Short mmCIF file of N, CA and C in Angstrom, two decimals:
data_model
loop_
_atom_site.label_atom_id
_atom_site.label_comp_id
_atom_site.label_asym_id
_atom_site.label_seq_id
_atom_site.Cartn_x
_atom_site.Cartn_y
_atom_site.Cartn_z
N MET A 1 -17.20 -69.45 59.01
CA MET A 1 -17.09 -70.52 58.04
C MET A 1 -15.72 -70.50 57.39
N ALA A 2 -14.88 -71.37 57.78
CA ALA A 2 -13.55 -71.41 57.20
C ALA A 2 -13.59 -71.90 55.77
N GLY A 3 -14.46 -72.82 55.48
CA GLY A 3 -14.47 -73.46 54.18
C GLY A 3 -14.62 -72.52 53.01
N ASN A 4 -15.49 -71.53 53.11
CA ASN A 4 -15.64 -70.63 51.98
C ASN A 4 -14.70 -69.45 52.05
N GLY A 5 -13.89 -69.41 53.08
CA GLY A 5 -12.88 -68.38 53.18
C GLY A 5 -13.41 -67.01 53.53
N GLN A 6 -14.60 -66.89 54.11
CA GLN A 6 -15.16 -65.59 54.37
C GLN A 6 -15.08 -65.16 55.83
N SER A 7 -14.79 -66.05 56.75
CA SER A 7 -14.71 -65.68 58.15
C SER A 7 -13.42 -64.93 58.42
N ASP A 8 -13.52 -63.81 59.12
CA ASP A 8 -12.33 -63.03 59.39
C ASP A 8 -11.85 -63.07 60.83
N ALA A 9 -12.75 -63.23 61.79
CA ALA A 9 -12.34 -63.07 63.17
C ALA A 9 -12.98 -64.08 64.10
N PRO A 10 -12.34 -65.23 64.30
CA PRO A 10 -12.85 -66.14 65.30
C PRO A 10 -12.78 -65.47 66.67
N SER A 11 -13.73 -65.78 67.53
CA SER A 11 -13.67 -65.21 68.88
C SER A 11 -12.44 -65.75 69.58
N GLY A 12 -11.93 -64.98 70.53
CA GLY A 12 -10.76 -65.42 71.28
C GLY A 12 -9.44 -64.98 70.69
N LEU A 13 -9.45 -64.37 69.50
CA LEU A 13 -8.21 -63.94 68.86
C LEU A 13 -8.06 -62.43 68.94
N THR A 14 -6.83 -62.00 69.03
CA THR A 14 -6.53 -60.59 68.93
C THR A 14 -5.72 -60.40 67.66
N SER A 15 -6.32 -59.79 66.65
CA SER A 15 -5.65 -59.57 65.38
C SER A 15 -4.59 -58.49 65.53
N VAL A 16 -3.50 -58.64 64.81
CA VAL A 16 -2.44 -57.65 64.82
C VAL A 16 -2.46 -56.96 63.45
N GLY A 17 -3.43 -56.13 63.18
CA GLY A 17 -3.55 -55.47 61.89
C GLY A 17 -5.00 -55.41 61.46
N ASP A 18 -5.20 -55.22 60.17
CA ASP A 18 -6.54 -55.02 59.63
C ASP A 18 -7.29 -56.31 59.32
N GLY A 19 -6.66 -57.44 59.46
CA GLY A 19 -7.32 -58.71 59.17
C GLY A 19 -6.89 -59.25 57.82
N PRO A 20 -7.29 -60.49 57.53
CA PRO A 20 -6.85 -61.18 56.31
C PRO A 20 -7.28 -60.48 55.02
N LEU A 21 -6.42 -60.56 54.02
CA LEU A 21 -6.76 -60.01 52.71
C LEU A 21 -7.94 -60.77 52.13
N ALA A 22 -8.78 -60.06 51.40
CA ALA A 22 -10.00 -60.63 50.85
C ALA A 22 -9.79 -61.15 49.43
N VAL A 23 -10.67 -62.06 49.04
CA VAL A 23 -10.70 -62.54 47.66
C VAL A 23 -10.98 -61.33 46.76
N GLY A 24 -10.28 -61.26 45.63
CA GLY A 24 -10.45 -60.15 44.70
C GLY A 24 -9.46 -59.02 44.89
N THR A 25 -8.71 -59.04 46.00
CA THR A 25 -7.71 -57.99 46.21
C THR A 25 -6.37 -58.44 45.67
N GLU A 26 -5.48 -57.48 45.51
CA GLU A 26 -4.15 -57.79 45.01
C GLU A 26 -3.25 -58.23 46.17
N ALA A 27 -2.59 -59.35 45.96
CA ALA A 27 -1.66 -59.86 46.97
C ALA A 27 -0.40 -58.99 46.97
N PRO A 28 0.17 -58.74 48.13
CA PRO A 28 1.41 -57.96 48.19
C PRO A 28 2.56 -58.74 47.55
N ASP A 29 3.49 -58.02 46.97
CA ASP A 29 4.64 -58.68 46.35
C ASP A 29 5.70 -58.93 47.42
N VAL A 30 5.41 -59.87 48.30
CA VAL A 30 6.29 -60.20 49.41
C VAL A 30 7.57 -60.85 48.90
N ARG A 31 8.60 -60.81 49.74
CA ARG A 31 9.90 -61.37 49.38
C ARG A 31 10.53 -61.93 50.65
N ALA A 32 11.04 -63.15 50.56
CA ALA A 32 11.67 -63.78 51.72
C ALA A 32 12.54 -64.93 51.25
N ASP A 33 13.29 -65.50 52.19
CA ASP A 33 14.09 -66.69 51.88
C ASP A 33 13.15 -67.86 51.62
N LEU A 34 13.39 -68.55 50.52
CA LEU A 34 12.59 -69.71 50.13
C LEU A 34 13.49 -70.93 50.09
N VAL A 35 13.11 -71.95 50.85
CA VAL A 35 13.86 -73.21 50.87
C VAL A 35 13.20 -74.12 49.85
N ASP A 36 13.96 -74.51 48.84
CA ASP A 36 13.43 -75.39 47.80
C ASP A 36 13.52 -76.84 48.28
N THR A 37 12.90 -77.73 47.54
CA THR A 37 12.84 -79.14 47.93
C THR A 37 14.21 -79.81 47.95
N ASP A 38 15.17 -79.26 47.24
CA ASP A 38 16.53 -79.82 47.26
C ASP A 38 17.40 -79.21 48.37
N GLY A 39 16.80 -78.32 49.19
CA GLY A 39 17.52 -77.70 50.29
C GLY A 39 18.18 -76.39 49.94
N SER A 40 18.18 -76.02 48.66
CA SER A 40 18.78 -74.74 48.27
C SER A 40 17.90 -73.59 48.77
N VAL A 41 18.54 -72.46 49.00
CA VAL A 41 17.84 -71.29 49.53
C VAL A 41 18.11 -70.10 48.63
N SER A 42 17.05 -69.35 48.33
CA SER A 42 17.19 -68.10 47.61
C SER A 42 16.11 -67.14 48.08
N THR A 43 16.39 -65.87 47.94
CA THR A 43 15.40 -64.86 48.29
C THR A 43 14.53 -64.66 47.06
N VAL A 44 13.22 -64.92 47.23
CA VAL A 44 12.30 -64.96 46.10
C VAL A 44 11.07 -64.12 46.42
N SER A 45 10.60 -63.36 45.44
CA SER A 45 9.37 -62.58 45.61
C SER A 45 8.18 -63.37 45.09
N LEU A 46 7.00 -62.98 45.52
CA LEU A 46 5.79 -63.63 45.04
C LEU A 46 5.65 -63.44 43.53
N SER A 47 6.00 -62.27 43.01
CA SER A 47 5.88 -62.04 41.57
C SER A 47 6.79 -62.98 40.78
N GLU A 48 7.94 -63.34 41.33
CA GLU A 48 8.81 -64.32 40.67
C GLU A 48 8.17 -65.70 40.65
N LEU A 49 7.51 -66.07 41.74
CA LEU A 49 6.85 -67.37 41.81
C LEU A 49 5.69 -67.47 40.83
N ILE A 50 4.87 -66.42 40.75
CA ILE A 50 3.68 -66.48 39.89
C ILE A 50 4.03 -66.33 38.41
N ALA A 51 5.26 -66.01 38.11
CA ALA A 51 5.67 -65.94 36.70
C ALA A 51 5.48 -67.30 36.03
N ASP A 52 5.54 -68.38 36.81
CA ASP A 52 5.37 -69.74 36.29
C ASP A 52 3.94 -70.24 36.39
N GLY A 53 3.03 -69.44 36.92
CA GLY A 53 1.64 -69.84 37.06
C GLY A 53 1.12 -69.55 38.45
N PRO A 54 -0.16 -69.85 38.70
CA PRO A 54 -0.77 -69.56 40.00
C PRO A 54 -0.04 -70.25 41.14
N VAL A 55 -0.12 -69.62 42.32
CA VAL A 55 0.54 -70.12 43.52
C VAL A 55 -0.50 -70.25 44.63
N LEU A 56 -0.47 -71.36 45.33
CA LEU A 56 -1.28 -71.55 46.52
C LEU A 56 -0.35 -71.36 47.71
N LEU A 57 -0.46 -70.19 48.36
CA LEU A 57 0.35 -69.91 49.55
C LEU A 57 -0.35 -70.50 50.75
N CYS A 58 0.33 -71.36 51.49
CA CYS A 58 -0.25 -72.02 52.65
C CYS A 58 0.52 -71.60 53.90
N PHE A 59 -0.13 -70.78 54.72
CA PHE A 59 0.48 -70.31 55.97
C PHE A 59 0.22 -71.34 57.07
N TYR A 60 1.24 -71.63 57.84
CA TYR A 60 1.11 -72.56 58.96
C TYR A 60 2.03 -72.10 60.08
N THR A 61 1.91 -72.74 61.24
CA THR A 61 2.60 -72.24 62.42
C THR A 61 4.09 -72.52 62.43
N MET A 62 4.45 -73.81 62.45
CA MET A 62 5.86 -74.16 62.62
C MET A 62 6.11 -75.59 62.17
N ASP A 63 7.27 -75.82 61.60
CA ASP A 63 7.66 -77.16 61.21
C ASP A 63 7.67 -78.09 62.42
N PHE A 64 7.30 -79.33 62.19
CA PHE A 64 7.34 -80.41 63.16
C PHE A 64 6.24 -80.37 64.23
N SER A 65 5.38 -79.35 64.24
CA SER A 65 4.25 -79.43 65.17
C SER A 65 3.30 -80.48 64.59
N PRO A 66 2.63 -81.25 65.43
CA PRO A 66 1.81 -82.36 64.92
C PRO A 66 0.79 -81.95 63.86
N ASP A 67 0.10 -80.84 64.07
CA ASP A 67 -0.90 -80.41 63.09
C ASP A 67 -0.26 -80.01 61.77
N CYS A 68 0.90 -79.40 61.83
CA CYS A 68 1.58 -78.99 60.60
C CYS A 68 2.12 -80.19 59.83
N VAL A 69 2.58 -81.20 60.54
CA VAL A 69 3.01 -82.44 59.89
C VAL A 69 1.82 -83.05 59.16
N LYS A 70 0.66 -83.13 59.83
CA LYS A 70 -0.55 -83.67 59.19
C LYS A 70 -0.91 -82.87 57.94
N GLN A 71 -0.85 -81.53 58.05
CA GLN A 71 -1.21 -80.67 56.93
C GLN A 71 -0.32 -80.94 55.72
N TRP A 72 0.99 -80.94 55.92
CA TRP A 72 1.89 -81.08 54.78
C TRP A 72 1.91 -82.49 54.22
N CYS A 73 1.71 -83.47 55.07
CA CYS A 73 1.62 -84.85 54.56
C CYS A 73 0.33 -85.02 53.76
N ALA A 74 -0.75 -84.35 54.15
CA ALA A 74 -2.01 -84.42 53.39
C ALA A 74 -1.83 -83.81 52.00
N PHE A 75 -1.16 -82.66 51.90
CA PHE A 75 -0.90 -82.08 50.58
C PHE A 75 0.03 -82.98 49.77
N ARG A 76 1.06 -83.50 50.42
CA ARG A 76 2.03 -84.37 49.75
C ARG A 76 1.34 -85.62 49.19
N ASP A 77 0.42 -86.19 49.95
CA ASP A 77 -0.22 -87.44 49.57
C ASP A 77 -1.38 -87.27 48.60
N PHE A 78 -1.83 -86.05 48.37
CA PHE A 78 -2.92 -85.79 47.43
C PHE A 78 -2.26 -85.62 46.06
N ASP A 79 -2.35 -86.65 45.22
CA ASP A 79 -1.59 -86.71 43.97
C ASP A 79 -1.70 -85.46 43.10
N TRP A 80 -2.88 -84.87 43.04
CA TRP A 80 -3.07 -83.72 42.15
C TRP A 80 -2.15 -82.58 42.56
N PHE A 81 -2.07 -82.29 43.85
CA PHE A 81 -1.18 -81.22 44.31
C PHE A 81 0.28 -81.61 44.16
N ALA A 82 0.59 -82.87 44.40
CA ALA A 82 1.97 -83.33 44.30
C ALA A 82 2.50 -83.21 42.87
N GLY A 83 1.59 -83.30 41.87
CA GLY A 83 1.99 -83.16 40.47
C GLY A 83 2.51 -81.78 40.16
N GLY A 84 1.93 -80.76 40.79
CA GLY A 84 2.41 -79.39 40.65
C GLY A 84 2.34 -78.80 39.27
N ASP A 85 1.55 -79.38 38.36
CA ASP A 85 1.52 -78.89 36.99
C ASP A 85 0.66 -77.65 36.80
N HIS A 86 -0.32 -77.44 37.66
CA HIS A 86 -1.27 -76.36 37.43
C HIS A 86 -1.22 -75.25 38.47
N VAL A 87 -0.73 -75.58 39.62
CA VAL A 87 -0.59 -74.59 40.69
C VAL A 87 0.61 -75.02 41.54
N GLN A 88 1.41 -74.06 41.91
CA GLN A 88 2.55 -74.34 42.77
C GLN A 88 2.14 -74.09 44.22
N ILE A 89 2.35 -75.05 45.07
CA ILE A 89 2.07 -74.88 46.49
C ILE A 89 3.36 -74.42 47.16
N VAL A 90 3.22 -73.38 47.98
CA VAL A 90 4.36 -72.83 48.70
C VAL A 90 3.94 -72.62 50.15
N GLY A 91 4.68 -73.20 51.07
CA GLY A 91 4.40 -73.04 52.48
C GLY A 91 5.03 -71.78 53.03
N VAL A 92 4.42 -71.25 54.09
CA VAL A 92 4.94 -70.06 54.77
C VAL A 92 4.80 -70.29 56.27
N SER A 93 5.92 -70.28 56.99
CA SER A 93 5.85 -70.39 58.45
C SER A 93 6.98 -69.61 59.08
N ARG A 94 6.89 -69.51 60.37
CA ARG A 94 7.89 -68.78 61.15
C ARG A 94 9.20 -69.57 61.28
N SER A 95 9.19 -70.82 60.93
CA SER A 95 10.40 -71.65 61.02
C SER A 95 11.50 -71.09 60.12
N GLY A 96 12.73 -71.29 60.55
CA GLY A 96 13.88 -70.80 59.79
C GLY A 96 14.34 -71.79 58.73
N VAL A 97 15.35 -71.39 57.99
CA VAL A 97 15.88 -72.16 56.88
C VAL A 97 16.34 -73.55 57.31
N ARG A 98 17.11 -73.66 58.38
CA ARG A 98 17.62 -74.98 58.83
C ARG A 98 16.49 -75.93 59.17
N LEU A 99 15.48 -75.43 59.89
CA LEU A 99 14.35 -76.28 60.27
C LEU A 99 13.55 -76.69 59.04
N HIS A 100 13.37 -75.76 58.09
CA HIS A 100 12.67 -76.10 56.84
C HIS A 100 13.39 -77.23 56.09
N ARG A 101 14.70 -77.14 56.02
CA ARG A 101 15.46 -78.20 55.33
C ARG A 101 15.21 -79.56 55.98
N ARG A 102 15.27 -79.61 57.31
CA ARG A 102 15.03 -80.87 58.02
C ARG A 102 13.60 -81.36 57.80
N PHE A 103 12.64 -80.46 57.85
CA PHE A 103 11.23 -80.80 57.68
C PHE A 103 10.97 -81.37 56.29
N ILE A 104 11.49 -80.70 55.27
CA ILE A 104 11.32 -81.17 53.89
C ILE A 104 11.94 -82.55 53.73
N SER A 105 13.14 -82.72 54.26
CA SER A 105 13.85 -83.99 54.13
C SER A 105 13.17 -85.12 54.90
N GLN A 106 12.83 -84.87 56.14
CA GLN A 106 12.28 -85.94 56.98
C GLN A 106 10.92 -86.43 56.48
N PHE A 107 10.08 -85.53 55.96
CA PHE A 107 8.73 -85.93 55.55
C PHE A 107 8.55 -85.97 54.04
N ASP A 108 9.66 -85.83 53.29
CA ASP A 108 9.62 -85.85 51.84
C ASP A 108 8.58 -84.87 51.30
N ILE A 109 8.64 -83.64 51.81
CA ILE A 109 7.71 -82.59 51.40
C ILE A 109 8.18 -82.07 50.04
N GLY A 110 7.34 -82.16 49.05
CA GLY A 110 7.71 -81.76 47.69
C GLY A 110 7.33 -80.34 47.34
N PHE A 111 7.32 -79.46 48.34
CA PHE A 111 6.92 -78.07 48.12
C PHE A 111 7.94 -77.14 48.76
N PRO A 112 8.24 -76.02 48.12
CA PRO A 112 9.15 -75.05 48.74
C PRO A 112 8.48 -74.37 49.93
N LEU A 113 9.30 -73.90 50.87
CA LEU A 113 8.79 -73.27 52.09
C LEU A 113 9.48 -71.94 52.33
N TYR A 114 8.66 -70.89 52.49
CA TYR A 114 9.19 -69.58 52.87
C TYR A 114 9.53 -69.59 54.36
N ALA A 115 10.67 -69.00 54.71
CA ALA A 115 11.07 -68.79 56.10
C ALA A 115 10.63 -67.39 56.50
N ASP A 116 9.49 -67.30 57.17
CA ASP A 116 8.90 -66.02 57.59
C ASP A 116 9.20 -65.77 59.06
N THR A 117 10.49 -65.74 59.39
CA THR A 117 10.92 -65.70 60.79
C THR A 117 10.45 -64.45 61.54
N ASP A 118 10.28 -63.34 60.85
CA ASP A 118 9.82 -62.10 61.50
C ASP A 118 8.33 -61.85 61.27
N LEU A 119 7.64 -62.80 60.64
CA LEU A 119 6.21 -62.70 60.33
C LEU A 119 5.88 -61.54 59.38
N ASP A 120 6.84 -61.14 58.57
CA ASP A 120 6.59 -60.07 57.60
C ASP A 120 5.56 -60.49 56.54
N LEU A 121 5.65 -61.72 56.05
CA LEU A 121 4.68 -62.21 55.06
C LEU A 121 3.31 -62.35 55.71
N SER A 122 3.29 -62.89 56.90
CA SER A 122 2.04 -63.03 57.65
C SER A 122 1.39 -61.66 57.87
N ASP A 123 2.19 -60.67 58.25
CA ASP A 123 1.68 -59.31 58.43
C ASP A 123 1.11 -58.76 57.12
N ALA A 124 1.83 -58.98 56.02
CA ALA A 124 1.40 -58.45 54.72
C ALA A 124 0.06 -59.03 54.27
N PHE A 125 -0.22 -60.27 54.66
CA PHE A 125 -1.49 -60.91 54.30
C PHE A 125 -2.55 -60.74 55.40
N GLY A 126 -2.21 -60.01 56.47
CA GLY A 126 -3.16 -59.75 57.55
C GLY A 126 -3.47 -60.97 58.40
N LEU A 127 -2.48 -61.84 58.61
CA LEU A 127 -2.71 -63.10 59.28
C LEU A 127 -2.10 -63.20 60.67
N THR A 128 -1.33 -62.22 61.08
CA THR A 128 -0.67 -62.28 62.37
C THR A 128 -1.68 -62.01 63.48
N TYR A 129 -1.61 -62.82 64.53
CA TYR A 129 -2.54 -62.67 65.64
C TYR A 129 -1.87 -63.10 66.94
N ARG A 130 -2.55 -62.83 68.03
CA ARG A 130 -2.15 -63.30 69.35
C ARG A 130 -3.35 -64.04 69.94
N THR A 131 -3.11 -65.21 70.49
CA THR A 131 -4.17 -65.94 71.19
C THR A 131 -3.96 -65.73 72.68
N LEU A 132 -4.97 -65.23 73.33
CA LEU A 132 -4.92 -64.98 74.77
C LEU A 132 -3.68 -64.18 75.18
N GLY A 133 -3.26 -63.26 74.33
CA GLY A 133 -2.14 -62.38 74.62
C GLY A 133 -0.78 -63.02 74.56
N LEU A 134 -0.69 -64.22 74.00
CA LEU A 134 0.60 -64.92 73.92
C LEU A 134 1.38 -64.50 72.69
N THR A 135 2.42 -65.23 72.38
CA THR A 135 3.32 -64.95 71.27
C THR A 135 2.57 -64.77 69.95
N LYS A 136 3.06 -63.85 69.14
CA LYS A 136 2.49 -63.65 67.81
C LYS A 136 2.74 -64.87 66.95
N ARG A 137 1.76 -65.19 66.11
CA ARG A 137 1.90 -66.28 65.16
C ARG A 137 1.03 -66.01 63.96
N SER A 138 1.18 -66.85 62.96
CA SER A 138 0.44 -66.72 61.72
C SER A 138 -0.78 -67.62 61.74
N ARG A 139 -1.90 -67.08 61.32
CA ARG A 139 -3.14 -67.86 61.24
C ARG A 139 -3.03 -68.87 60.10
N ARG A 140 -3.37 -70.11 60.36
CA ARG A 140 -3.32 -71.15 59.33
C ARG A 140 -4.31 -70.76 58.24
N SER A 141 -3.84 -70.74 57.00
CA SER A 141 -4.69 -70.28 55.89
C SER A 141 -4.04 -70.65 54.56
N CYS A 142 -4.85 -70.56 53.51
CA CYS A 142 -4.37 -70.79 52.14
C CYS A 142 -4.94 -69.72 51.23
N PHE A 143 -4.09 -69.16 50.37
CA PHE A 143 -4.48 -68.14 49.41
C PHE A 143 -4.06 -68.58 48.02
N LEU A 144 -5.00 -68.64 47.10
CA LEU A 144 -4.68 -68.91 45.70
C LEU A 144 -4.46 -67.57 45.02
N VAL A 145 -3.24 -67.37 44.52
CA VAL A 145 -2.85 -66.11 43.88
C VAL A 145 -2.59 -66.38 42.42
N ASP A 146 -3.29 -65.64 41.52
CA ASP A 146 -3.12 -65.86 40.09
C ASP A 146 -1.93 -65.07 39.56
N THR A 147 -1.68 -65.16 38.26
CA THR A 147 -0.50 -64.55 37.66
C THR A 147 -0.56 -63.02 37.62
N ASP A 148 -1.70 -62.45 37.96
CA ASP A 148 -1.83 -60.99 38.09
C ASP A 148 -1.75 -60.56 39.56
N ARG A 149 -1.42 -61.49 40.44
CA ARG A 149 -1.35 -61.30 41.90
C ARG A 149 -2.72 -61.08 42.52
N GLU A 150 -3.78 -61.44 41.82
CA GLU A 150 -5.11 -61.34 42.41
C GLU A 150 -5.38 -62.57 43.27
N ILE A 151 -5.92 -62.34 44.45
CA ILE A 151 -6.32 -63.46 45.32
C ILE A 151 -7.64 -64.00 44.78
N ARG A 152 -7.62 -65.23 44.33
CA ARG A 152 -8.79 -65.85 43.70
C ARG A 152 -9.58 -66.72 44.66
N TYR A 153 -8.94 -67.18 45.74
CA TYR A 153 -9.59 -68.04 46.73
C TYR A 153 -8.80 -67.93 48.01
N ARG A 154 -9.50 -68.07 49.13
CA ARG A 154 -8.80 -68.16 50.41
C ARG A 154 -9.56 -69.09 51.33
N TRP A 155 -8.78 -69.79 52.14
CA TRP A 155 -9.33 -70.59 53.23
C TRP A 155 -8.66 -70.09 54.50
N LEU A 156 -9.48 -69.81 55.52
CA LEU A 156 -8.97 -69.32 56.79
C LEU A 156 -9.40 -70.26 57.91
N ALA A 157 -8.46 -70.65 58.73
CA ALA A 157 -8.81 -71.44 59.91
C ALA A 157 -9.66 -70.56 60.83
N ASP A 158 -10.66 -71.18 61.46
CA ASP A 158 -11.51 -70.38 62.33
C ASP A 158 -11.83 -71.05 63.66
N HIS A 159 -10.91 -71.87 64.15
CA HIS A 159 -11.10 -72.49 65.46
C HIS A 159 -11.34 -71.38 66.48
N TRP A 160 -12.30 -71.56 67.35
CA TRP A 160 -12.72 -70.49 68.28
C TRP A 160 -11.61 -70.02 69.21
N LEU A 161 -10.67 -70.89 69.53
CA LEU A 161 -9.62 -70.50 70.46
C LEU A 161 -8.28 -70.27 69.76
N ASP A 162 -7.95 -71.14 68.83
CA ASP A 162 -6.63 -71.07 68.21
C ASP A 162 -6.69 -71.62 66.79
N PRO A 163 -6.61 -70.75 65.77
CA PRO A 163 -6.74 -71.21 64.39
C PRO A 163 -5.60 -72.09 63.89
N THR A 164 -4.59 -72.33 64.72
CA THR A 164 -3.58 -73.29 64.29
C THR A 164 -4.09 -74.71 64.46
N ARG A 165 -5.21 -74.88 65.14
CA ARG A 165 -5.76 -76.22 65.37
C ARG A 165 -6.58 -76.73 64.19
N ASP A 166 -7.04 -75.85 63.32
CA ASP A 166 -7.79 -76.26 62.13
C ASP A 166 -6.83 -76.69 61.04
N LEU A 167 -7.18 -77.76 60.33
CA LEU A 167 -6.37 -78.21 59.21
C LEU A 167 -7.08 -77.87 57.91
N PRO A 168 -6.34 -77.45 56.89
CA PRO A 168 -6.97 -77.14 55.61
C PRO A 168 -7.64 -78.39 55.02
N PRO A 169 -8.87 -78.23 54.53
CA PRO A 169 -9.55 -79.35 53.88
C PRO A 169 -9.00 -79.52 52.46
N VAL A 170 -8.06 -80.42 52.29
CA VAL A 170 -7.32 -80.54 51.04
C VAL A 170 -8.24 -80.76 49.84
N SER A 171 -9.26 -81.64 49.96
CA SER A 171 -10.14 -81.86 48.79
C SER A 171 -10.96 -80.63 48.46
N GLU A 172 -11.40 -79.90 49.48
CA GLU A 172 -12.15 -78.66 49.23
C GLU A 172 -11.25 -77.63 48.53
N ILE A 173 -10.01 -77.54 48.98
CA ILE A 173 -9.07 -76.60 48.36
C ILE A 173 -8.79 -77.03 46.92
N HIS A 174 -8.64 -78.33 46.70
CA HIS A 174 -8.46 -78.84 45.33
C HIS A 174 -9.62 -78.40 44.44
N GLU A 175 -10.85 -78.59 44.90
CA GLU A 175 -12.03 -78.20 44.11
C GLU A 175 -12.03 -76.70 43.82
N ALA A 176 -11.67 -75.90 44.81
CA ALA A 176 -11.64 -74.45 44.61
C ALA A 176 -10.56 -74.05 43.60
N VAL A 177 -9.41 -74.69 43.67
CA VAL A 177 -8.34 -74.37 42.73
C VAL A 177 -8.77 -74.75 41.31
N VAL A 178 -9.36 -75.92 41.14
CA VAL A 178 -9.84 -76.34 39.82
C VAL A 178 -10.88 -75.36 39.31
N ARG A 179 -11.78 -74.95 40.19
CA ARG A 179 -12.83 -73.99 39.81
C ARG A 179 -12.21 -72.66 39.36
N GLU A 180 -11.19 -72.21 40.05
CA GLU A 180 -10.58 -70.91 39.75
C GLU A 180 -9.57 -70.96 38.60
N VAL A 181 -8.81 -72.03 38.53
CA VAL A 181 -7.78 -72.13 37.49
C VAL A 181 -8.37 -72.60 36.17
N GLY A 182 -9.44 -73.40 36.25
CA GLY A 182 -10.10 -73.87 35.05
C GLY A 182 -10.14 -75.37 34.97
N PRO A 183 -11.05 -75.91 34.16
CA PRO A 183 -11.21 -77.36 34.08
C PRO A 183 -9.99 -78.09 33.54
N GLU A 184 -9.16 -77.41 32.75
CA GLU A 184 -7.95 -78.08 32.25
C GLU A 184 -7.00 -78.44 33.37
N ALA A 185 -7.21 -77.84 34.56
CA ALA A 185 -6.35 -78.13 35.70
C ALA A 185 -6.68 -79.49 36.31
N ASP A 186 -7.83 -80.04 36.00
CA ASP A 186 -8.26 -81.28 36.65
C ASP A 186 -8.03 -82.50 35.75
N ASP A 187 -6.79 -82.76 35.41
CA ASP A 187 -6.52 -83.87 34.51
C ASP A 187 -6.20 -85.18 35.25
N PHE A 188 -6.37 -85.21 36.58
CA PHE A 188 -6.16 -86.44 37.33
C PHE A 188 -7.45 -87.18 37.59
N GLY A 189 -8.61 -86.62 37.20
CA GLY A 189 -9.87 -87.32 37.30
C GLY A 189 -10.50 -87.30 38.67
N PHE A 190 -10.13 -86.38 39.55
CA PHE A 190 -10.77 -86.30 40.87
C PHE A 190 -12.10 -85.59 40.76
#
């Protein structure tokens, strides 16, 4: 069940590590290059991001793949997330800085994106896998991390063959964030 964030191992996958971090555990204080919406780049840790409030880390495969375009356009078009007042959405993929800049610009993505070119962030969250023995990649997923670095919610793709094929259910994630962050977070009336 991807929706409640409790499924750990879809069949057909070979995990590279202990598996995804669970709700209630402390998120690692990862650090990587972060491409901001204006194209600027800085090396930023998770603890620096959560200093401004909760963060929804969204792991995805690669910029410009059709499913990833759908995912980011869905977040962009969902007004509550686009407002960014209660939770900051931050993408994480294997794509590099140059590709992130093009992706943000071409699709008007209003969220910063981590360049996880070596899959270090993916490894730290237990998301790196191989499908049918092919190239390592990050499992599509979302983690809500509060200001104490506690994982309050997670959604994990669980497609039987390749979890990059599942798209995050944006309205379900919105409801979970509102539930975890509090009712004051839901000021858009959804």
